[in-house]
mmCIF file of C-alpha atoms in Angstrom:
data_model
loop_
_atom_site.group_PDB
_atom_site.id
_atom_site.type_symbol
_atom_site.label_atom_id
_atom_site.label_comp_id
_atom_site.label_asym_id
_atom_site.label_seq_id
_atom_site.Cartn_x
_atom_site.Cartn_y
_atom_site.Cartn_z
ATOM 1 C CA MET A 1 28.822 19.835 220.636
ATOM 2 C CA ARG A 2 25.418 19.779 219.043
ATOM 3 C CA PRO A 3 24.979 20.260 215.306
ATOM 4 C CA GLN A 4 23.839 23.641 214.114
ATOM 5 C CA GLN A 5 21.359 24.725 211.493
ATOM 6 C CA ARG A 6 22.312 27.173 208.779
ATOM 7 C CA PHE A 7 20.194 28.924 206.246
ATOM 8 C CA ASN A 8 21.243 30.193 202.816
ATOM 9 C CA SER A 9 19.591 32.314 200.114
ATOM 10 C CA ALA A 10 18.965 30.579 196.798
ATOM 11 C CA SER A 11 18.344 30.930 193.071
ATOM 12 C CA ALA A 12 16.933 28.273 190.772
ATOM 13 C CA ALA A 13 18.025 26.625 187.511
ATOM 14 C CA LEU A 14 16.670 23.639 185.656
ATOM 15 C CA LEU A 15 18.730 21.103 183.737
ATOM 16 C CA ILE A 16 17.049 18.375 181.710
ATOM 17 C CA CYS A 17 19.351 16.227 179.609
ATOM 18 C CA ALA A 18 19.435 12.695 178.116
ATOM 19 C CA SER A 19 17.799 10.103 180.340
ATOM 20 C CA LEU A 20 18.795 11.892 183.557
ATOM 21 C CA PHE A 21 16.552 14.749 184.715
ATOM 22 C CA VAL A 22 18.301 17.044 187.204
ATOM 23 C CA PHE A 23 16.649 19.901 189.078
ATOM 24 C CA MET A 24 19.274 22.308 190.470
ATOM 25 C CA PHE A 25 18.911 25.171 192.921
ATOM 26 C CA ALA A 26 22.204 27.085 193.365
ATOM 27 C CA ARG A 27 23.271 28.298 196.795
ATOM 28 C CA ASP A 28 25.356 31.408 197.503
ATOM 29 C CA ALA A 29 28.161 31.881 199.990
ATOM 30 C CA GLY A 30 26.218 33.950 202.487
ATOM 31 C CA SER A 31 24.832 32.016 205.447
ATOM 32 C CA ALA A 32 23.764 32.343 209.044
ATOM 33 C CA THR A 33 23.501 29.687 211.736
ATOM 34 C CA GLN A 34 20.873 28.927 214.337
ATOM 35 C CA ALA A 35 21.375 26.453 217.169
ATOM 36 C CA ILE A 36 19.074 23.444 217.352
ATOM 37 C CA SER A 37 17.780 23.061 220.881
ATOM 38 C CA ALA A 38 15.947 20.169 222.500
ATOM 39 C CA GLY A 39 12.575 21.845 221.937
ATOM 40 C CA PHE A 40 13.160 22.787 218.326
ATOM 41 C CA HIS A 41 10.644 21.430 215.792
ATOM 42 C CA ARG A 42 9.276 18.695 218.011
ATOM 43 C CA THR A 43 8.052 16.194 215.451
ATOM 44 C CA SER A 44 8.368 12.434 215.538
ATOM 45 C CA TYR A 45 11.874 11.299 214.698
ATOM 46 C CA TRP A 46 11.219 7.547 214.448
ATOM 47 C CA GLN A 47 7.724 7.282 213.051
ATOM 48 C CA GLU A 48 5.610 4.247 212.347
ATOM 49 C CA LEU A 49 6.421 3.063 208.819
ATOM 50 C CA VAL A 50 3.843 2.800 206.031
ATOM 51 C CA ALA A 51 3.936 0.633 202.903
ATOM 52 C CA PHE A 52 4.881 2.060 199.501
ATOM 53 C CA SER A 53 4.133 0.703 196.011
ATOM 54 C CA GLN A 54 7.025 -0.719 193.985
ATOM 55 C CA GLU A 55 5.196 -1.051 190.668
ATOM 56 C CA PRO A 56 7.364 -0.163 187.639
ATOM 57 C CA GLY A 57 5.339 2.960 186.852
ATOM 58 C CA SER A 58 5.437 4.364 190.376
ATOM 59 C CA PRO A 59 7.951 6.997 191.537
ATOM 60 C CA GLU A 60 9.200 4.512 194.146
ATOM 61 C CA SER A 61 10.225 2.031 191.434
ATOM 62 C CA ALA A 62 13.516 3.979 191.477
ATOM 63 C CA ILE A 63 14.331 2.615 194.961
ATOM 64 C CA ALA A 64 16.447 -0.533 194.869
ATOM 65 C CA LEU A 65 17.486 -3.000 197.520
ATOM 66 C CA LEU A 66 21.297 -3.024 197.597
ATOM 67 C CA ILE A 67 23.027 -6.336 198.198
ATOM 68 C CA SER A 68 26.750 -6.693 198.812
ATOM 69 C CA ASP A 69 29.206 -9.565 199.352
ATOM 70 C CA LEU A 70 27.076 -11.690 197.041
ATOM 71 C CA HIS A 71 29.109 -14.254 195.134
ATOM 72 C CA ASP A 72 26.097 -16.470 194.532
ATOM 73 C CA SER A 73 23.014 -14.483 193.443
ATOM 74 C CA THR A 74 20.712 -17.180 194.869
ATOM 75 C CA ARG A 75 21.981 -16.644 198.407
ATOM 76 C CA ILE A 76 21.616 -13.754 200.831
ATOM 77 C CA GLN A 77 23.553 -14.374 203.994
ATOM 78 C CA ARG A 78 25.983 -12.917 206.468
ATOM 79 C CA THR A 79 29.608 -12.796 205.336
ATOM 80 C CA HIS A 80 31.882 -12.338 208.351
ATOM 81 C CA GLU A 81 30.238 -9.450 210.246
ATOM 82 C CA ARG A 82 28.579 -7.864 207.220
ATOM 83 C CA GLN A 83 25.124 -8.826 206.070
ATOM 84 C CA SER A 84 24.602 -9.277 202.342
ATOM 85 C CA ALA A 85 21.472 -7.105 202.297
ATOM 86 C CA VAL A 86 22.953 -3.842 203.459
ATOM 87 C CA GLY A 87 20.668 -0.989 202.484
ATOM 88 C CA ALA A 88 19.111 0.969 199.645
ATOM 89 C CA ALA A 89 20.112 2.737 196.453
ATOM 90 C CA VAL A 90 18.165 5.019 194.129
ATOM 91 C CA ILE A 91 18.233 4.571 190.361
ATOM 92 C CA ILE A 92 19.007 7.898 188.649
ATOM 93 C CA SER A 93 19.458 6.726 185.049
ATOM 94 C CA ARG A 94 18.749 3.441 183.285
ATOM 95 C CA CYS A 95 22.398 2.482 183.913
ATOM 96 C CA HIS A 96 23.265 4.224 187.204
ATOM 97 C CA ALA A 97 22.276 4.364 190.856
ATOM 98 C CA LEU A 98 23.256 6.454 193.868
ATOM 99 C CA THR A 99 23.952 5.120 197.352
ATOM 100 C CA ASN A 100 26.207 5.679 200.372
ATOM 101 C CA ARG A 101 29.947 5.147 200.117
ATOM 102 C CA HIS A 102 29.811 3.078 203.304
ATOM 103 C CA LEU A 103 27.442 0.676 201.511
ATOM 104 C CA ALA A 104 29.400 0.544 198.266
ATOM 105 C CA PHE A 105 32.694 -0.487 199.877
ATOM 106 C CA GLU A 106 33.480 -3.009 202.577
ATOM 107 C CA LYS A 107 36.174 -0.630 203.921
ATOM 108 C CA PRO A 108 34.778 2.820 203.035
ATOM 109 C CA HIS A 109 37.398 4.832 204.960
ATOM 110 C CA LEU A 110 40.418 3.677 202.980
ATOM 111 C CA SER A 111 42.295 6.325 201.033
ATOM 112 C CA ARG A 112 40.934 7.419 197.657
ATOM 113 C CA PRO A 113 43.709 5.582 195.733
ATOM 114 C CA GLU A 114 42.958 2.399 197.708
ATOM 115 C CA LEU A 115 39.225 2.668 196.983
ATOM 116 C CA ARG A 116 39.993 3.388 193.335
ATOM 117 C CA ASN A 117 41.955 0.152 193.214
ATOM 118 C CA ALA A 118 39.145 -1.748 194.939
ATOM 119 C CA ALA A 119 36.314 -0.341 192.781
ATOM 120 C CA PRO A 120 36.846 -2.453 189.611
ATOM 121 C CA THR A 121 36.561 -5.708 191.570
ATOM 122 C CA THR A 122 33.794 -4.517 193.916
ATOM 123 C CA ARG A 123 30.520 -6.118 192.895
ATOM 124 C CA LEU A 124 27.106 -5.170 194.226
ATOM 125 C CA VAL A 125 23.615 -6.307 193.274
ATOM 126 C CA LEU A 126 20.615 -4.015 192.842
ATOM 127 C CA VAL A 127 17.157 -5.548 193.204
ATOM 128 C CA ALA A 128 14.509 -3.400 191.518
ATOM 129 C CA GLY A 129 11.862 -3.334 188.823
ATOM 130 C CA ARG A 130 9.908 -6.310 187.519
ATOM 131 C CA GLY A 131 10.705 -8.724 184.708
ATOM 132 C CA PRO A 132 8.191 -10.348 182.319
ATOM 133 C CA ALA A 133 7.230 -12.961 184.914
ATOM 134 C CA GLY A 134 6.662 -10.315 187.575
ATOM 135 C CA ARG A 135 9.848 -11.263 189.398
ATOM 136 C CA PRO A 136 12.229 -8.542 190.598
ATOM 137 C CA LEU A 137 15.280 -7.854 188.451
ATOM 138 C CA LEU A 138 18.787 -8.392 189.804
ATOM 139 C CA LYS A 139 21.381 -6.058 188.310
ATOM 140 C CA ARG A 140 25.079 -6.260 189.059
ATOM 141 C CA ALA A 141 26.830 -2.942 189.587
ATOM 142 C CA ARG A 142 30.126 -1.428 190.717
ATOM 143 C CA PRO A 143 31.134 1.998 192.123
ATOM 144 C CA ILE A 144 32.630 4.404 189.583
ATOM 145 C CA GLN A 145 32.748 7.608 191.660
ATOM 146 C CA PHE A 146 32.417 8.457 195.349
ATOM 147 C CA GLY A 147 32.872 11.133 197.987
ATOM 148 C CA ASP A 148 36.264 11.777 199.517
ATOM 149 C CA PRO A 149 36.959 9.095 202.152
ATOM 150 C CA GLY A 150 38.840 9.349 205.419
ATOM 151 C CA ALA A 151 36.674 11.724 207.437
ATOM 152 C CA ASP A 152 34.996 10.468 210.606
ATOM 153 C CA GLY A 153 31.950 11.607 212.527
ATOM 154 C CA LEU A 154 29.673 14.414 211.357
ATOM 155 C CA SER A 155 32.239 15.741 208.855
ATOM 156 C CA ASN A 156 31.905 12.483 206.883
ATOM 157 C CA ILE A 157 28.165 12.843 206.223
ATOM 158 C CA LYS A 158 28.347 15.131 203.184
ATOM 159 C CA ARG A 159 31.002 12.835 201.624
ATOM 160 C CA ASP A 160 29.118 9.580 202.162
ATOM 161 C CA TRP A 161 27.932 8.942 198.599
ATOM 162 C CA ALA A 162 28.845 6.647 195.742
ATOM 163 C CA LEU A 163 27.720 6.447 192.124
ATOM 164 C CA LEU A 164 27.146 2.910 190.844
ATOM 165 C CA GLU A 165 27.155 1.765 187.229
ATOM 166 C CA LEU A 166 25.128 -1.279 186.207
ATOM 167 C CA ASP A 167 26.593 -4.045 184.055
ATOM 168 C CA ASP A 168 23.199 -4.454 182.374
ATOM 169 C CA CYS A 169 20.973 -1.365 182.129
ATOM 170 C CA PHE A 170 17.257 -1.263 182.901
ATOM 171 C CA ARG A 171 14.770 -0.976 180.058
ATOM 172 C CA PRO A 172 12.441 2.065 180.057
ATOM 173 C CA ASP A 173 9.405 -0.023 181.071
ATOM 174 C CA GLU A 174 11.147 -1.659 184.045
ATOM 175 C CA VAL A 175 11.787 1.326 186.336
ATOM 176 C CA GLN A 176 11.279 5.076 186.384
ATOM 177 C CA PRO A 177 14.640 6.694 187.258
ATOM 178 C CA ALA A 178 14.580 9.452 189.847
ATOM 179 C CA ALA A 179 15.774 13.021 189.350
ATOM 180 C CA LEU A 180 18.068 14.869 191.753
ATOM 181 C CA LEU A 181 16.843 18.027 193.490
ATOM 182 C CA ALA A 182 19.526 20.281 194.970
ATOM 183 C CA ALA A 183 17.481 21.890 197.705
ATOM 184 C CA THR A 184 18.560 25.003 199.595
ATOM 185 C CA ALA A 185 17.038 25.981 202.911
ATOM 186 C CA PRO A 186 14.125 27.899 201.304
ATOM 187 C CA THR A 187 13.406 24.857 199.111
ATOM 188 C CA TYR A 188 13.272 22.271 201.869
ATOM 189 C CA GLU A 189 11.489 24.675 204.216
ATOM 190 C CA ALA A 190 8.756 25.023 201.598
ATOM 191 C CA LEU A 191 8.562 21.216 201.507
ATOM 192 C CA SER A 192 8.478 20.867 205.296
ATOM 193 C CA GLY A 193 6.014 18.143 206.272
ATOM 194 C CA LYS A 194 5.650 17.073 202.628
ATOM 195 C CA LEU A 195 8.719 14.906 202.032
ATOM 196 C CA LYS A 196 8.806 11.127 201.744
ATOM 197 C CA CYS A 197 11.458 8.498 202.396
ATOM 198 C CA ALA A 198 11.399 4.723 201.945
ATOM 199 C CA ALA A 199 13.682 1.700 202.269
ATOM 200 C CA PHE A 200 13.617 -2.044 202.961
ATOM 201 C CA PRO A 201 13.608 -3.579 206.477
ATOM 202 C CA ILE A 202 16.549 -5.934 206.054
ATOM 203 C CA GLU A 203 15.618 -8.054 209.071
ATOM 204 C CA ASP A 204 12.718 -9.452 207.014
ATOM 205 C CA ILE A 205 14.793 -10.224 203.911
ATOM 206 C CA SER A 206 15.924 -13.656 202.733
ATOM 207 C CA ALA A 207 16.858 -15.133 199.351
ATOM 208 C CA ASP A 208 13.362 -16.625 198.950
ATOM 209 C CA VAL A 209 11.631 -13.368 199.880
ATOM 210 C CA VAL A 210 13.700 -11.412 197.339
ATOM 211 C CA ALA A 211 13.264 -14.052 194.611
ATOM 212 C CA ARG A 212 9.466 -13.834 194.995
ATOM 213 C CA GLY A 213 9.547 -10.055 195.083
ATOM 214 C CA ASP A 214 7.986 -10.040 198.537
ATOM 215 C CA HIS A 215 10.530 -7.727 200.168
ATOM 216 C CA LYS A 216 8.540 -4.777 201.479
ATOM 217 C CA LEU A 217 9.233 -1.136 200.764
ATOM 218 C CA VAL A 218 8.228 0.955 203.781
ATOM 219 C CA GLY A 219 8.862 4.485 204.917
ATOM 220 C CA THR A 220 7.617 7.840 206.136
ATOM 221 C CA THR A 221 5.286 10.434 204.662
ATOM 222 C CA GLY A 222 5.004 14.001 205.909
ATOM 223 C CA ALA A 223 8.728 14.208 206.673
ATOM 224 C CA SER A 224 10.993 17.262 206.847
ATOM 225 C CA ILE A 225 14.590 18.381 206.553
ATOM 226 C CA ILE A 226 15.080 19.828 210.034
ATOM 227 C CA GLY A 227 18.223 21.791 209.249
ATOM 228 C CA GLU A 228 21.836 21.666 208.101
ATOM 229 C CA ILE A 229 24.821 20.525 210.128
ATOM 230 C CA ASP A 230 27.505 23.192 210.328
ATOM 231 C CA VAL A 231 30.123 20.821 208.838
ATOM 232 C CA GLY A 232 27.797 19.776 206.010
ATOM 233 C CA GLY A 233 24.877 17.378 205.774
ATOM 234 C CA TYR A 234 21.209 17.436 206.689
ATOM 235 C CA LEU A 235 19.223 16.558 209.779
ATOM 236 C CA HIS A 236 15.843 14.975 209.033
ATOM 237 C CA ASN A 237 12.943 13.255 210.768
ATOM 238 C CA CYS A 238 12.310 10.316 208.436
ATOM 239 C CA GLY A 239 11.761 7.017 210.195
ATOM 240 C CA SER A 240 15.155 5.317 210.153
ATOM 241 C CA LYS A 241 16.832 2.320 211.715
ATOM 242 C CA PRO A 242 19.773 0.003 210.944
ATOM 243 C CA GLY A 243 19.572 -1.113 207.312
ATOM 244 C CA PHE A 244 17.981 2.132 206.111
ATOM 245 C CA SER A 245 21.258 3.623 204.883
ATOM 246 C CA GLY A 246 20.967 4.896 201.319
ATOM 247 C CA MET A 247 17.238 5.604 201.775
ATOM 248 C CA PRO A 248 16.209 8.498 199.493
ATOM 249 C CA ILE A 249 14.533 11.578 200.968
ATOM 250 C CA TYR A 250 12.360 12.957 198.219
ATOM 251 C CA THR A 251 9.301 14.694 196.912
ATOM 252 C CA VAL A 252 7.184 13.716 193.903
ATOM 253 C CA ARG A 253 6.556 16.111 191.040
ATOM 254 C CA GLU A 254 4.496 15.148 187.981
ATOM 255 C CA GLY A 255 4.812 11.478 188.909
ATOM 256 C CA ARG A 256 8.612 11.525 189.189
ATOM 257 C CA MET A 257 10.716 11.111 192.311
ATOM 258 C CA LEU A 258 12.944 14.132 193.051
ATOM 259 C CA VAL A 259 15.658 13.147 195.516
ATOM 260 C CA ILE A 260 16.950 15.785 197.947
ATOM 261 C CA ALA A 261 19.268 13.585 200.020
ATOM 262 C CA LEU A 262 20.268 10.051 200.996
ATOM 263 C CA ASN A 263 19.922 8.858 204.577
ATOM 264 C CA VAL A 264 23.282 8.137 206.246
ATOM 265 C CA GLY A 265 22.609 7.331 209.895
ATOM 266 C CA THR A 266 22.164 9.116 213.211
ATOM 267 C CA VAL A 267 24.147 11.618 215.244
ATOM 268 C CA ARG A 268 24.043 9.081 218.085
ATOM 269 C CA ASN A 269 22.712 5.523 218.064
ATOM 270 C CA GLN A 270 19.250 5.191 219.494
ATOM 271 C CA PRO A 271 19.057 2.699 222.401
ATOM 272 C CA ASP A 272 15.980 0.922 221.009
ATOM 273 C CA TYR A 273 14.904 0.872 217.347
ATOM 274 C CA SER A 274 11.950 -1.450 217.957
ATOM 275 C CA ARG A 275 9.479 1.320 218.769
ATOM 276 C CA PRO A 276 8.985 4.994 217.856
ATOM 277 C CA MET A 277 10.463 7.757 219.962
ATOM 278 C CA ASP A 278 8.018 10.188 221.543
ATOM 279 C CA ALA A 279 9.405 13.203 219.667
ATOM 280 C CA TRP A 280 12.259 14.312 217.457
ATOM 281 C CA ASP A 281 15.406 14.683 219.548
ATOM 282 C CA PRO A 282 18.531 16.505 218.254
ATOM 283 C CA GLU A 283 20.746 14.212 220.318
ATOM 284 C CA TYR A 284 19.532 11.239 218.211
ATOM 285 C CA ALA A 285 18.832 13.088 214.981
ATOM 286 C CA ASN A 286 18.952 11.317 211.637
ATOM 287 C CA THR A 287 21.565 12.540 209.177
ATOM 288 C CA ALA A 288 21.634 12.617 205.373
ATOM 289 C CA VAL A 289 24.020 13.506 202.561
ATOM 290 C CA PRO A 290 22.553 16.299 200.370
ATOM 291 C CA VAL A 291 22.773 15.842 196.623
ATOM 292 C CA SER A 292 23.294 19.599 196.159
ATOM 293 C CA ASP A 293 27.077 19.540 196.030
ATOM 294 C CA ILE A 294 27.418 16.496 193.778
ATOM 295 C CA ILE A 295 24.767 17.030 191.097
ATOM 296 C CA GLY A 296 27.092 18.721 188.619
ATOM 297 C CA ALA A 297 29.794 16.067 188.808
ATOM 298 C CA ILE A 298 27.330 13.168 188.719
ATOM 299 C CA HIS A 299 25.360 14.650 185.833
ATOM 300 C CA ALA A 300 28.498 15.151 183.719
ATOM 301 C CA LEU A 301 29.847 11.686 184.476
ATOM 302 C CA ILE A 302 26.562 9.920 183.711
ATOM 303 C CA LEU A 303 26.200 11.707 180.386
ATOM 304 C CA GLU A 304 29.769 10.766 179.497
ATOM 305 C CA ARG A 305 29.222 7.119 180.466
ATOM 306 C CA LEU A 306 25.901 6.885 178.596
ATOM 307 C CA LYS A 307 27.510 8.373 175.488
ATOM 308 C CA LEU A 308 30.333 5.839 175.733
ATOM 309 C CA LYS A 309 27.819 3.015 176.136
ATOM 310 C CA ARG A 310 25.895 4.111 173.039
ATOM 311 C CA ILE A 311 29.148 4.150 171.063
ATOM 312 C CA GLN A 312 30.064 0.679 172.303
ATOM 313 C CA GLU A 313 26.595 -0.673 171.477
ATOM 314 C CA ALA A 314 26.868 0.805 167.965
ATOM 315 C CA TRP A 315 29.978 -1.294 167.341
#
């Protein structure tokens, strides 16, 4: 069964608090659905990728390379069947980042109690920003909250998120944290053809490349949210391939990245990711987890954690 598109009416509210800026657009319960057919919105699904700046003052400085299974920070390698460089995360406060649950945990479909037990010993590394010598900064992090696990297939998409907390926070001059934009259908329709998305091609990444800061940030401009899946989640036409999980889908407002969703994967694996498809195809559509449903919980938790950190630092 093909995914369906649904449209909802919306109202808008703005929350700005502490170091996390959150733009929220509330959705109501009323909705209607419209089937996505093969000829619907025929834009390029897998577009040629363009380079993005990673300078500390740029909106894209909030995008971090996410490294897992890294016991030695000087090595990036395959551990069993899992590659150390696994995807992307987006920094949303000086001490926190957002990514997919399937990137944050080696076994993301365990029960919530099992993941809770695994979280304290789960260590990830974020590569972002620039230090005094111009080298990228490596920050260790661990998951502190995540979407409900256990669901498979399309019903898992809206739950595939995890909030990471850094052991050592970024300084204000090192990165520019992104804001979260809870977009309803009218919001993302107004931004159709204006969205951006960017991540790191992991096939080109090695320990030396990362140490020099030569890992490339590439992505798509002029992208769109195509619609909503009836079980939750977005369809989008950002260029995506293996390793682009956690890639933010965003717009830029007043020099700040506003994240609408995080790339998850595809409805069905594309046979060949080495070249662009001729047109967007719903059978191979890209999927993303919207931030709409999680903004409130994430905002409250981050404020609580930042307050606790300030208290601890005062001691």
